[in-house]
Coordinates of C-alpha atoms and ligand atoms in Angstrom, one line a residue:
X12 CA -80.4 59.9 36.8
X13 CA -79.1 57.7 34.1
X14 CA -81.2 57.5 30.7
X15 CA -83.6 54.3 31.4
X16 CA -85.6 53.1 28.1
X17 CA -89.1 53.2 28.6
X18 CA -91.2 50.8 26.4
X19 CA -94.9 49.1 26.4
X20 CA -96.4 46.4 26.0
X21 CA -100.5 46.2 25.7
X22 CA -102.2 43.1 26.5
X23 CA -104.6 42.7 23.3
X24 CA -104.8 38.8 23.3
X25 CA -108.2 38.3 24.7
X26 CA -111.4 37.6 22.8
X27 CA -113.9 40.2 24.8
X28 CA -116.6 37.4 25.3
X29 CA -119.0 40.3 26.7
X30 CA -118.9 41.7 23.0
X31 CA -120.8 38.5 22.0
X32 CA -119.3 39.7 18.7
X33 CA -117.4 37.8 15.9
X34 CA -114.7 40.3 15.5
X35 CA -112.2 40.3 18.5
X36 CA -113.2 43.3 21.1
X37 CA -109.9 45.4 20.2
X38 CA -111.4 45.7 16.4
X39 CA -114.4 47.2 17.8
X40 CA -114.4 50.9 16.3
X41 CA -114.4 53.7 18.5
X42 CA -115.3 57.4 16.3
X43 CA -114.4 55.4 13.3
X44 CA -111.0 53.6 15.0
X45 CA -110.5 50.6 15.8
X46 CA -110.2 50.5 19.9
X47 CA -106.7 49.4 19.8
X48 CA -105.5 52.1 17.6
X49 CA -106.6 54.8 20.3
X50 CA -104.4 53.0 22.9
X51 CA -101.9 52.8 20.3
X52 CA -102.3 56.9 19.5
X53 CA -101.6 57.5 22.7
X54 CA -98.4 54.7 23.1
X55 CA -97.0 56.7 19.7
X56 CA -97.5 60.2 21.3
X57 CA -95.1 59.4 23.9
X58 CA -91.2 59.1 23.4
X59 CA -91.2 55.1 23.6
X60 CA -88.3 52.7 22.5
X61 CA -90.6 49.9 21.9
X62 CA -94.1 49.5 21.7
X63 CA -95.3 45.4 22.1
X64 CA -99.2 44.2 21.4
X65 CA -100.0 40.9 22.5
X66 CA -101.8 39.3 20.6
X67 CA -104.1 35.8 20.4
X68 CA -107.3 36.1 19.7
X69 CA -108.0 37.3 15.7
X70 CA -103.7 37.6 16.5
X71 CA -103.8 38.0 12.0
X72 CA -106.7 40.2 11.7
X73 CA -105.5 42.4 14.3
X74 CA -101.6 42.7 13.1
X75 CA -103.0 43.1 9.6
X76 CA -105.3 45.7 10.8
X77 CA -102.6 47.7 12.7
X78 CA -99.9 47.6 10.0
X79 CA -102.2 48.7 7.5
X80 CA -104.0 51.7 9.8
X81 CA -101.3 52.8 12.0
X82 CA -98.4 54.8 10.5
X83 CA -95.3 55.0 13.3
X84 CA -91.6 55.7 13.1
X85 CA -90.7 53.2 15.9
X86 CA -92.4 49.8 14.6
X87 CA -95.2 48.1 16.6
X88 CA -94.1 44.6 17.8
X89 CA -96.3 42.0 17.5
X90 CA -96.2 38.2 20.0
X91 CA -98.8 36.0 20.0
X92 CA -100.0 34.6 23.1
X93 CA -101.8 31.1 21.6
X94 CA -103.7 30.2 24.9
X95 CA -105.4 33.0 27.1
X96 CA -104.4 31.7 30.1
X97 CA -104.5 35.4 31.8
X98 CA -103.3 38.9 32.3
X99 CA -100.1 37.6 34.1
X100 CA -99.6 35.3 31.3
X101 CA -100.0 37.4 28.7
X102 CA -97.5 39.8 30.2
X103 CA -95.0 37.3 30.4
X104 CA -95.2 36.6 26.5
X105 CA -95.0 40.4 25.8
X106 CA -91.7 40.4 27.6
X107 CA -90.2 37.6 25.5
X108 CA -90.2 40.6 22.6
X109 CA -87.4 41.9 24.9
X110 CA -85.2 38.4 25.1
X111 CA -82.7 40.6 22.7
X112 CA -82.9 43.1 24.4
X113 CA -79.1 44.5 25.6
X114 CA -80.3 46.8 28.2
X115 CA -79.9 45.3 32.0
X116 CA -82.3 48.0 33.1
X117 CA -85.4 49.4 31.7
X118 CA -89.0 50.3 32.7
X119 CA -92.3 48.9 30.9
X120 CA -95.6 50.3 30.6
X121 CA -98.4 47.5 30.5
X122 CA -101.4 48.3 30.1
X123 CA -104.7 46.7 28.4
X124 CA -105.9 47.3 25.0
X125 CA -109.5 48.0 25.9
X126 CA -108.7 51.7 27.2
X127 CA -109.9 54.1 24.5
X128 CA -109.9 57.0 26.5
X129 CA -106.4 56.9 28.1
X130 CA -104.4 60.0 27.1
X131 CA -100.6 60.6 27.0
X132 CA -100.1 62.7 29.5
X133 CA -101.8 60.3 32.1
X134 CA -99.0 57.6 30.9
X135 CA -95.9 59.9 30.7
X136 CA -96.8 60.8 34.3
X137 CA -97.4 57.3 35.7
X138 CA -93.3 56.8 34.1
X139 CA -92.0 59.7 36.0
X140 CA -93.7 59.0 39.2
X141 CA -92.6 55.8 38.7
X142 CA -88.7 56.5 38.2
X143 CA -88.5 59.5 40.9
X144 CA -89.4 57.0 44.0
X145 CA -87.7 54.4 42.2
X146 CA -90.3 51.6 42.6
X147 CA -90.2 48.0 41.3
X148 CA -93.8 48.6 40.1
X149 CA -95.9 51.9 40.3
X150 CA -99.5 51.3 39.2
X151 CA -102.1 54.1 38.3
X152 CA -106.0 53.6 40.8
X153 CA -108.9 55.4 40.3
X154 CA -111.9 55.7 43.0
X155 CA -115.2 54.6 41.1
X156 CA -118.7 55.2 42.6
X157 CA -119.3 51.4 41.2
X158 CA -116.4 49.6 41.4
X159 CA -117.9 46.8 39.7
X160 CA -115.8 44.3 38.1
X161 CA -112.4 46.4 38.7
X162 CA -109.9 44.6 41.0
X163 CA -110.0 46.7 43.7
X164 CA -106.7 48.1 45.7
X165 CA -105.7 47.1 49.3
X166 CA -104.1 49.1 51.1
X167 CA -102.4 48.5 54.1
X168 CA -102.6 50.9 57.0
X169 CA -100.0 53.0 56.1
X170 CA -101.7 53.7 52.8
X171 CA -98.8 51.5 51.2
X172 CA -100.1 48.6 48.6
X173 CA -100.6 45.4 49.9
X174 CA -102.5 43.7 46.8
X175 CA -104.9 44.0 44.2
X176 CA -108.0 41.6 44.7
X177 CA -110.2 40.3 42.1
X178 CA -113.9 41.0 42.1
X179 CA -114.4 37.3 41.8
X180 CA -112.0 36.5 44.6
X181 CA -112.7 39.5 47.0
X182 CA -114.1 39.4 50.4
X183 CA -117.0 41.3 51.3
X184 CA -114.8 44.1 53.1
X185 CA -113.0 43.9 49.8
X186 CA -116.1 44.5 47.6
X187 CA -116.8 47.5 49.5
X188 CA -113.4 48.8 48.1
X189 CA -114.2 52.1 46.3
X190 CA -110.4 52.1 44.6
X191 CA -109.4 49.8 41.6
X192 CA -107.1 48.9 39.3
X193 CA -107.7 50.3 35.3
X194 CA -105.0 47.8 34.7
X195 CA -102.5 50.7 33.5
X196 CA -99.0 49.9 35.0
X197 CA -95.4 50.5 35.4
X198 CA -92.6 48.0 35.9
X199 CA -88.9 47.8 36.5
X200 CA -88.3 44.9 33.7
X201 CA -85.9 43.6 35.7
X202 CA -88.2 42.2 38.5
X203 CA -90.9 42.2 36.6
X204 CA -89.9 39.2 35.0
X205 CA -88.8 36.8 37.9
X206 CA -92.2 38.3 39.9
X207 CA -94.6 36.6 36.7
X208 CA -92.4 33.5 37.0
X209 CA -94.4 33.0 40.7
X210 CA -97.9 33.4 39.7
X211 CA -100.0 30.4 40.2
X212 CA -103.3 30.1 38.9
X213 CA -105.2 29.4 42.3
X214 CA -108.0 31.6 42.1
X215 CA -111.6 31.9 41.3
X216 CA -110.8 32.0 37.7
X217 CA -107.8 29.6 37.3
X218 CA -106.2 32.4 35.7
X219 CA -102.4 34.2 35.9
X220 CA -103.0 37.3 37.1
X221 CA -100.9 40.2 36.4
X222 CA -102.1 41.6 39.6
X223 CA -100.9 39.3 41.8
X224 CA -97.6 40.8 40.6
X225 CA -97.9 43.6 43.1
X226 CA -98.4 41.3 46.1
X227 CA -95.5 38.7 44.8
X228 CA -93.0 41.8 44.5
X229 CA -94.2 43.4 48.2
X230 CA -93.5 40.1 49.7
X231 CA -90.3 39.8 48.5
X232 CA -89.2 43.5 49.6
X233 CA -89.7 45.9 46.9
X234 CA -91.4 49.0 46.6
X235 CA -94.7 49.5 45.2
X236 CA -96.1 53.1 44.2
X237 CA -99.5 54.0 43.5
X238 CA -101.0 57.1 41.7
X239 CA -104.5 58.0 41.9
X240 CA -105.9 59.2 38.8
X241 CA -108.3 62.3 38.8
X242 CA -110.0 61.5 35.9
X243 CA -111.5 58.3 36.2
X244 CA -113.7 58.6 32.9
X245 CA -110.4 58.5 31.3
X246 CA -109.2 54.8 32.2
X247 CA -112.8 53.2 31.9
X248 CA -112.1 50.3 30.1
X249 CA -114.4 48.6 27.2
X250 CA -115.8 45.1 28.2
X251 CA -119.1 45.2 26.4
X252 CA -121.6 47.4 24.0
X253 CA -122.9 49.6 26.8
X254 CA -119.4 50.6 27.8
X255 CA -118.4 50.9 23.9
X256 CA -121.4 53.5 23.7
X257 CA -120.1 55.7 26.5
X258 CA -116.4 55.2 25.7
X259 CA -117.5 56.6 22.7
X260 CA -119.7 59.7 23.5
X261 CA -116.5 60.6 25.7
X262 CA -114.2 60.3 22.9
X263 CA -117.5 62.2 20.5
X264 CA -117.0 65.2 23.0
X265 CA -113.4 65.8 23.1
X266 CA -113.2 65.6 19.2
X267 CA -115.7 67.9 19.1
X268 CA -114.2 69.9 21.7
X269 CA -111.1 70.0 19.7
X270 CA -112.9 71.3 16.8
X271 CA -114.4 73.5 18.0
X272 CA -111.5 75.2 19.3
X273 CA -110.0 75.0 15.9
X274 CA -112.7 77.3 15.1
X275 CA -115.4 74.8 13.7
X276 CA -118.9 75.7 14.7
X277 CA -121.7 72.8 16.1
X278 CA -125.0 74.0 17.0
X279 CA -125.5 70.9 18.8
X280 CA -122.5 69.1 19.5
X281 CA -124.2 66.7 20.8
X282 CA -125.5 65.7 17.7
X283 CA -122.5 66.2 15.6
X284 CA -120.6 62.7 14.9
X285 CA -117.3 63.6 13.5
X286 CA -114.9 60.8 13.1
X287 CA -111.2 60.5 14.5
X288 CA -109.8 60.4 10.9
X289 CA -111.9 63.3 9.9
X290 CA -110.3 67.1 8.8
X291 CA -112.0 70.3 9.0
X292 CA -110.8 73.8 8.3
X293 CA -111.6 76.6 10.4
X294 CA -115.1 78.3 10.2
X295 CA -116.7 75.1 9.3
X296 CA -120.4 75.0 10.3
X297 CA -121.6 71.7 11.4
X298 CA -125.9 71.5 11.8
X299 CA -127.6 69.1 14.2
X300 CA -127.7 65.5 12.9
X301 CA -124.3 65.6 10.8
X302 CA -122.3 62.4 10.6
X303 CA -118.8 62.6 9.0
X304 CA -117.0 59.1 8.8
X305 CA -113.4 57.7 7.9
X306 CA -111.5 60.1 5.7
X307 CA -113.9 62.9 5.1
X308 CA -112.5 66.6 4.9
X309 CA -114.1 69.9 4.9
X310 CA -112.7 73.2 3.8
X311 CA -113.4 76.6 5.5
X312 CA -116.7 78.4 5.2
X313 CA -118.5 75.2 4.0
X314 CA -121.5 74.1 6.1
X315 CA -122.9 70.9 6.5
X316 CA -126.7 69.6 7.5
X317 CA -128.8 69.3 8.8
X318 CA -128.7 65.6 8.2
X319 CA -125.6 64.4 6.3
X320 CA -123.8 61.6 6.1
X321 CA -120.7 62.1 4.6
X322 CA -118.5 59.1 4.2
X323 CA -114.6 59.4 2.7
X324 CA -115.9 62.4 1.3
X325 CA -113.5 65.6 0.1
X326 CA -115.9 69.3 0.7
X327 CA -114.2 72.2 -1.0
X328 CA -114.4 75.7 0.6
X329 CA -117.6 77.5 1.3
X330 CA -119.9 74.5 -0.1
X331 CA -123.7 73.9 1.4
X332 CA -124.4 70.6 1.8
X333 CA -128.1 69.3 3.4
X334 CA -129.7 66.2 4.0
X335 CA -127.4 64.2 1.9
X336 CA -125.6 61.2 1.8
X337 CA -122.0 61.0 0.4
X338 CA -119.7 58.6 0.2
X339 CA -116.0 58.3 -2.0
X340 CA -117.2 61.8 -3.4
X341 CA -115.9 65.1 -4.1
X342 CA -117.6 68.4 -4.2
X343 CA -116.1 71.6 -5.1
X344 CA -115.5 74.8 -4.0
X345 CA -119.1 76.9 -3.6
X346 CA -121.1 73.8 -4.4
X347 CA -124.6 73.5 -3.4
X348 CA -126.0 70.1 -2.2
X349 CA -129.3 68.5 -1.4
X350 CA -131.5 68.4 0.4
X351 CA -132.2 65.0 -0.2
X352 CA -129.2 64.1 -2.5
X353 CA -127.4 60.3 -2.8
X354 CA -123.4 61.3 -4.0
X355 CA -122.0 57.8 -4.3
X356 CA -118.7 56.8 -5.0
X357 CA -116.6 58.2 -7.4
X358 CA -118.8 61.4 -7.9
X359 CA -117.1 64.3 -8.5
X360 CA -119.1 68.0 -7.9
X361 CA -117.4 71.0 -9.6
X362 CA -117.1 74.3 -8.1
X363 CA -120.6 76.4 -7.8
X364 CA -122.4 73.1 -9.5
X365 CA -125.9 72.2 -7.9
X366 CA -127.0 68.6 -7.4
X367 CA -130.4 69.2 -5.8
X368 CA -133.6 66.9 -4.4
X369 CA -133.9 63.6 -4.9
X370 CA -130.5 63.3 -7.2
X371 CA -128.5 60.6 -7.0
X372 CA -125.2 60.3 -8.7
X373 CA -122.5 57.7 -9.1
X374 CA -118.7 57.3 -10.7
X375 CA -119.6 60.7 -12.4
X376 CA -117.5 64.1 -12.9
X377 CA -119.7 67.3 -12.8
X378 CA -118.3 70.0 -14.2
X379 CA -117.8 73.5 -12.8
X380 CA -121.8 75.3 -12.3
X381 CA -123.7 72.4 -13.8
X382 CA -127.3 72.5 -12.2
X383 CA -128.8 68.8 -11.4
X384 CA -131.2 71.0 -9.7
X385 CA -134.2 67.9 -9.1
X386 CA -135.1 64.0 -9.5
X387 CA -132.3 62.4 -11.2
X388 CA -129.9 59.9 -11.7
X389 CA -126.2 60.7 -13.0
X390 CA -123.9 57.6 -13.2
X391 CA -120.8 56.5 -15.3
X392 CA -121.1 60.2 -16.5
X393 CA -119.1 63.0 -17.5
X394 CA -121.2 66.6 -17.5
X395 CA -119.5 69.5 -18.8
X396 CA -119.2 72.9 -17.3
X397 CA -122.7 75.2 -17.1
X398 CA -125.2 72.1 -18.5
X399 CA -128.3 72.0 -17.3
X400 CA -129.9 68.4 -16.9
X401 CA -133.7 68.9 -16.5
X402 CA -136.1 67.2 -14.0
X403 CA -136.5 63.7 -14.5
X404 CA -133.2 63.2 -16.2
X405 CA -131.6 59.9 -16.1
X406 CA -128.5 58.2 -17.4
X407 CA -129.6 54.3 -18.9
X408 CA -126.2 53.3 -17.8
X409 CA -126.4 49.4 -17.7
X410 CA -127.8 47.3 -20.5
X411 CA -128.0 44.6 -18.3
X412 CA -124.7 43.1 -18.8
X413 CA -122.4 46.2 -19.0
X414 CA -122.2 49.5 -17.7
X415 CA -121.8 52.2 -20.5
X416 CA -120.3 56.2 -20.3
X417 CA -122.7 59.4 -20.6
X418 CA -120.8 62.4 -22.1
X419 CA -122.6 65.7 -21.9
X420 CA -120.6 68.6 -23.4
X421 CA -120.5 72.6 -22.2
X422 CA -123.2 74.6 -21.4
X423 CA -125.7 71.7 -23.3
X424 CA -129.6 72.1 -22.1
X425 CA -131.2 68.1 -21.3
X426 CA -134.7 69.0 -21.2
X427 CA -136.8 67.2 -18.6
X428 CA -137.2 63.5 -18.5
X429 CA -134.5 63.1 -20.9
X430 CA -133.3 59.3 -21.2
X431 CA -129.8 59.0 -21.9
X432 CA -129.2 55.4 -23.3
X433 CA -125.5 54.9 -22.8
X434 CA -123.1 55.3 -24.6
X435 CA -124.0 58.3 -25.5
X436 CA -122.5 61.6 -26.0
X437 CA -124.6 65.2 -26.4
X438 CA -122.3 67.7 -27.5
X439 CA -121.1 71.5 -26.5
X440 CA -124.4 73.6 -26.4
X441 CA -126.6 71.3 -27.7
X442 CA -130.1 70.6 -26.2
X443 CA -132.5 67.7 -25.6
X444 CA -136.2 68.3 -25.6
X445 CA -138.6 67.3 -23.3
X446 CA -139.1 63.4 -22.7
X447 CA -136.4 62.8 -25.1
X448 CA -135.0 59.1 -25.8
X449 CA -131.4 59.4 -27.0
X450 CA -129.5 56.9 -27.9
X451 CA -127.5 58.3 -30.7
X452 CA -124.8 60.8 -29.8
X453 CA -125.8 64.5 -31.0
X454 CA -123.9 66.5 -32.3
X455 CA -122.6 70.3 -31.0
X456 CA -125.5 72.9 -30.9
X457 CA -128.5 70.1 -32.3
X458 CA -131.4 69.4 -31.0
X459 CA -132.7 66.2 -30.2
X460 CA -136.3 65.8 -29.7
X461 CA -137.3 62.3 -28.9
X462 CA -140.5 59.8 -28.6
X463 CA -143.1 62.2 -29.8
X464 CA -146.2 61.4 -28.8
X465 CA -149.4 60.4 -31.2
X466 CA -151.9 63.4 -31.0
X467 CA -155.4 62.0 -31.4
X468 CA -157.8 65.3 -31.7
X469 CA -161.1 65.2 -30.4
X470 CA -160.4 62.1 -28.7
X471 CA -162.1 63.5 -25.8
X472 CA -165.6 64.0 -27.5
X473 CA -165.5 60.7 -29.1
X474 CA -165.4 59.1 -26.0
X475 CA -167.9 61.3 -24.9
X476 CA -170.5 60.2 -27.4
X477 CA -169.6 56.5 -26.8
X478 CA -170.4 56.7 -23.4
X479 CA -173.5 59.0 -23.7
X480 CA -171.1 61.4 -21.6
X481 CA -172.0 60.4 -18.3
X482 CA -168.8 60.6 -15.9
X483 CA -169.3 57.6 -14.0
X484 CA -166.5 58.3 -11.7
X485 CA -166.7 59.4 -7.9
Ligands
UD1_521 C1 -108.3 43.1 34.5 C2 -107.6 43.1 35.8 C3 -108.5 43.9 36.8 C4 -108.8 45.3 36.3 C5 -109.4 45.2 34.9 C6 -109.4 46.6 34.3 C7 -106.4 41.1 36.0 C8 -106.3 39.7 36.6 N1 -107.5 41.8 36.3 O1 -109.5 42.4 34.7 O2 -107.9 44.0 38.1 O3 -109.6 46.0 37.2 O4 -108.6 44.5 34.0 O5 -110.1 46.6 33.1 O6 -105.5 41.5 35.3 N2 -105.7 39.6 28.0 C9 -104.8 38.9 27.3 N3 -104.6 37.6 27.5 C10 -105.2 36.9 28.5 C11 -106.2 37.6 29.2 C12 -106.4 38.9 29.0 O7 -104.1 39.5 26.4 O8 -104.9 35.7 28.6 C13 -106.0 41.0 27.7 C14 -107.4 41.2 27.2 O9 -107.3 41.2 25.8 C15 -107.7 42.6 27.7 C16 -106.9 42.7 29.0 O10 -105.9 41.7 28.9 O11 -107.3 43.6 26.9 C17 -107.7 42.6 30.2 O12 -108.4 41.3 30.2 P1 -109.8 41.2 30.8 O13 -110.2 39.8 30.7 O14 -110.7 42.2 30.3 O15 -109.5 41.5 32.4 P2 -110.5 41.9 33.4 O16 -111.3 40.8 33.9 O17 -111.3 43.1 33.0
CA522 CA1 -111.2 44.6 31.1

């Protein structure tokens, strides 16, 4: 057989009015990805010569949104379809990407951008079915216990195509169909075109449907091929929230699946929430209640929860993180987090450091085994390797208008409730006593005891005798 191209076009134009959401439904993240980047995943996985989106509705945010997230080696094609006057329609202006196109005979995909779930082996077979009994059209069905809002397939009694009704326009016989169209198809360009040129928009919904395609190219003598799907989970398309949620547990459990083959442990997968975008080495443990988003990446041996939240955050090897949030962070090698620690952006952890309960830290670079082991606040901060910042420890970063640095040097000792009035800089080895108020750097191996407090003696017993003694409380 002669080398045919193969290319796609998705149908992304549509606004998703069951969303009842500003952003267009294809934006609508999925494990962190936007919806249409899945379909797209799986588009890219497959050897394509052109991949088309149709787009309309949000047409810039979603081009802006795909050039900026999706990196390709064949470029995605964008046309705008300005009115949605329907699937048929929209096809139509996805094929007007091809009107340079030099080759007389090629097949396209089309398929809708609201299929998270679709994988690329489903598609790649749908093509080869689709060449091997040379049919004008070849469309993928699925058998649904609820058929619900699918078209559903007609068959004739042969078990050959006849049509694909509309729930809207469909008979009662027809609603009893069990078999529907996920809208995943393949066409012969060359009478694909001329077949969406007769669609009318006499129907329940004054729309062009794509489906009608099938029926207009039966009736004028080609051959329509069907294959039946096994997986029908797989081509569920995303109308509204409630089908968001599933498409997403679905898409939760393979990832998870995935990494756990990779050799990442979950005690309760089910309530481990890894991202599509996230990396983890092998031997990763994962603890009930973990939640890893956008660009996080762990390294081997380190393990996470219970109860983390772990935004665009980098985890070194063999680092304990619990009940923490994190987010545009970094925490080395051996580091011990939490529980009940806020990392936010731009903190950096050393190797072996400790940031323990109720820390919270921002824009700040811990050195290599500093202990932050409880109740403080680190920001616009360097800390130098082996310091110790006491209990209570905070960094009076902002005087209202500006943010100022901390610098704390090597192996220096901040006694409890330290306040560090910024900018301020306590040098290598030097200490801080207890409740000190520093707002003048100190120097290398000082001491710098602050605010002492006013000793009254025998201030108990003069009360005492004022008040005849009596302790009047309850
Ligand atoms: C469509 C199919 C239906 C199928 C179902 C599967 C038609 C007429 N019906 O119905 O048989 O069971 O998908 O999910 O095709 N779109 C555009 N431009 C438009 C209209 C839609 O780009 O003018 C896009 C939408 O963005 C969406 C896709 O086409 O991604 C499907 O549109 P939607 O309105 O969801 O079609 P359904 O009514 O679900
Ligand atoms: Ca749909």
């Amino acid at each position: 057989m002669a080398y045919r191209p193969l290319s796609a076009v998705v149908l992304a134009a549509g606004e998703g009015t069951r969303m009842r959401s500003p952003v267009p439904k294809v934006l609508h993240p999925i494990c962190g990805r936007p919806m249409l980047l899945h379909v797209l995943d799986t588009l890219v996985a497959l050897p394509l010569d052109r991949i088309v989106v149709v787009v309309g509705h949000g047409a810039e945010r979603v081009t802006k949104m795909v050039q900026e997230q999706l990196a390709t080696e064949i470029p995605i094609e964008f046309v705008e379809q300005r009115v949605q006057r329907g699937t048929g329609d929209a096809a139509s202006v996805g094929l007007t990407a091809f009107a340079d196109s030099l080759d007389a005979d090629d097949d396209v995909l089309v398929l809708t951008g609201d299929v998270p779930l679709l994988r690329p082996d489903t598609l790649a077979a749908l093509a080869t079915e689709h060449r091997l009994a040379e049919a004008a059209a070849t469309l993928l069905t699925v058998e649904l216990d609820d058929p619900t809002g699918y078209g559903r397939i007609v068959r004739d009694e042969r078990g050959g195509v006849l049509c694909i009704v509309e729930q809207a326009d469909a008979n009662d016989a027809q609603l009893g169909l069990t078999e529907v169209n996920p809208s995943i198809y393949c066409f012969r360009r060359a009478y694909l075109a001329p077949a969406l040129r007769r669609l009318s928009p006499e129907n329940a919904q004054g729309e062009y449907y794509l489906t009608d395609v099938i029926s207009v190219l039966r009736s004028t003598g080609h051959a329509i091929f069907a294959v039946t799907g096994d997986d029908a989970a797989e081509t569920m398309g995303v109308n509204d929230r409630a089908q968001l949620a599933a498409a997403e547990a679905m898409l939760r459990g393979r990832i998870n699946e995935a990494w756990m083959r990779e050799g990442v442990s979950m005690s309760d997968p089910a309530r481990t929430y890894v991202d599509a975008g996230v990396e983890l080495e092998p031997d990763v443990q994962l603890l009930p209640g973990v939640i890893l988003e956008g660009r996080t990446a762990v390294g081997a041996g380190s393990v996470i929860g219970p109860d983390c939240r772990l935004v665009d955050t980098i985890v070194g090897e063999r680092a304990v993180i619990q009940q923490t949030v994190a987010r545009e962070s970094e925490i080395g090698d051996g580091a011990t987090i939490g529980p009940w620690a806020s990392l936010r952006p731009g903190t950096r952890v050393g190797a072996d450091a400790h940031i323990g309960t109720f820390v919270e830290t921002k824009n700040a670079d811990i050195g290599e085994g500093v202990k932050v082991p409880h109740l403080a606040y680190i920001g616009d901060a360097e800390i130098g390797p082996r310091a110790n910042i006491g209990a209570g420890t905070i960094t009076a970063n902002y005087d209202g208008r500006n943010k100022h640095r901390t610098k704390v040097g090597a192996d220096a000792r901040v006694g409890s409730n330290t306040v560090l009035v910024a900018p301020v800089e306590i040098g290598d080895g030097a200490y801080t006593g207890a409740g000190a108020v520093v707002s003048r750097d100190v120097p290398p191996g000082a001491m710098a005891k602050g605010v002492p407090a006013r000793i009254e003696e025998g201030w108990a017993a003069e009360r005492d005798a004022a008040d005849d003694g009596s302790d009047e409380s309850t």
